[in-house]
């Protein structure tokens, strides 16, 4: 504080008016040679600089700036030409070189040299000598403690953002938000991260990550653009894992691994309820999708009462290359079987449920287009060619049925003609019987002893 007319109040209640020209070591009632002998509860109001207020031993001792207020033992004692600072607490803003600072607590903003900071709590934004941390908010004991060259960061909670900027070569880290006890506590480098929850991202290194929930995303060492929501979400992701999304309690791999561009939605680690791969645009339900855009482990159902999926089939969008040649002959060559997938099969197929279908190797010899090889060397089956061949087979059978109907109609016609002929012959036969009977009666009347009459 600059020399001038001042009022000094001591803890014994004595009040003096003082002289108009004296050094800060002088008092109105008693002259002190050694400043160490000043009472601890020392109030020094400099009336020559009406915008300066200091309360406490050596508080604001060297300050010559405007609008500063220092309350506490050595509060602001090292500040010189800075303006508009408020320091409350033992050693608050003690060595600070910045302006527009509000610091409340033991060694709050103790060494930081930046401007426009707010530090509340013991050791909040304590800083490193020479560091230029500016436009930060640190609330809580040890919040943004190192704060060497941080800019525009918010830390709320005990030891939140404690170590940021302490790694050599990464002193100037900015735009981080850490809320929660020890959130980003051991993180030494990274920008534009958001961490919310106890020890969320504590120790993680990287940029533009979002972690919400206790212990989330703790172990990445050089990861960027990750999002983790839920207790322990992404906790087993390590190394340079980037661009991942983890949603749910324990969501993520069950063992430590480095992954990128993946989605895990679940409430347990391991195989997720919903998996996604942003790099290949694949989605898996209850499985890790490795081959198709959509993979489902288990059954699937539709609620609209149908069992089919719609696919666009407008003639205006198609160039017709010819008629499908597969038909009844090919269908008759197919063999259907009942089976189970082998236990512990390498593609993760359910080995418990009974299955029915065909064998890919058999289909290959009949309809090669229906079979393809996966990246892992196993065969996949596309049943579409079989479906369309079945249509042709049904049409062929229908044609044969129509031919049989024509043949049967002709046979029916012949039978009808034969029946009419038989009926006519029966009538003729009956008439002949009547005529024969009449002739016999006549002959017997003439010659009863004839052989035909006996």
GROMACS .gro file of C-alpha atoms in nm, residues 7 52 85 124 144 156 170 186 250 257-258 286 288 340 348 371 400 413 430 434 447:
model
   21
    7UNK     CA    1  -0.548   0.507   1.013
   52UNK     CA    2  -0.745   0.064  -0.154
   85UNK     CA    3  -0.837  -0.738  -0.695
  124UNK     CA    4  -0.784  -2.275  -0.525
  144UNK     CA    5  -0.721  -2.587  -1.040
  156UNK     CA    6  -1.573  -2.682  -0.885
  170UNK     CA    7   0.170  -2.860  -2.188
  186UNK     CA    8  -0.453  -3.592  -1.211
  250UNK     CA    9  -2.005  -4.962  -1.657
  257UNK     CA   10  -0.836  -5.192  -2.432
  258UNK     CA   11  -0.773  -4.918  -2.685
  286UNK     CA   12  -2.661  -5.775  -2.797
  288UNK     CA   13  -2.034  -5.670  -3.141
  340UNK     CA   14  -2.707  -7.672  -3.333
  348UNK     CA   15  -2.043  -6.613  -3.110
  371UNK     CA   16  -2.298  -6.778  -5.048
  400UNK     CA   17  -4.708  -7.882  -6.494
  413UNK     CA   18  -6.414  -8.622  -7.221
  430UNK     CA   19  -8.204 -10.481  -7.291
  434UNK     CA   20  -8.683 -10.855  -7.461
  447UNK     CA   21  -9.350 -12.659  -7.998
   0.00000   0.00000   0.00000
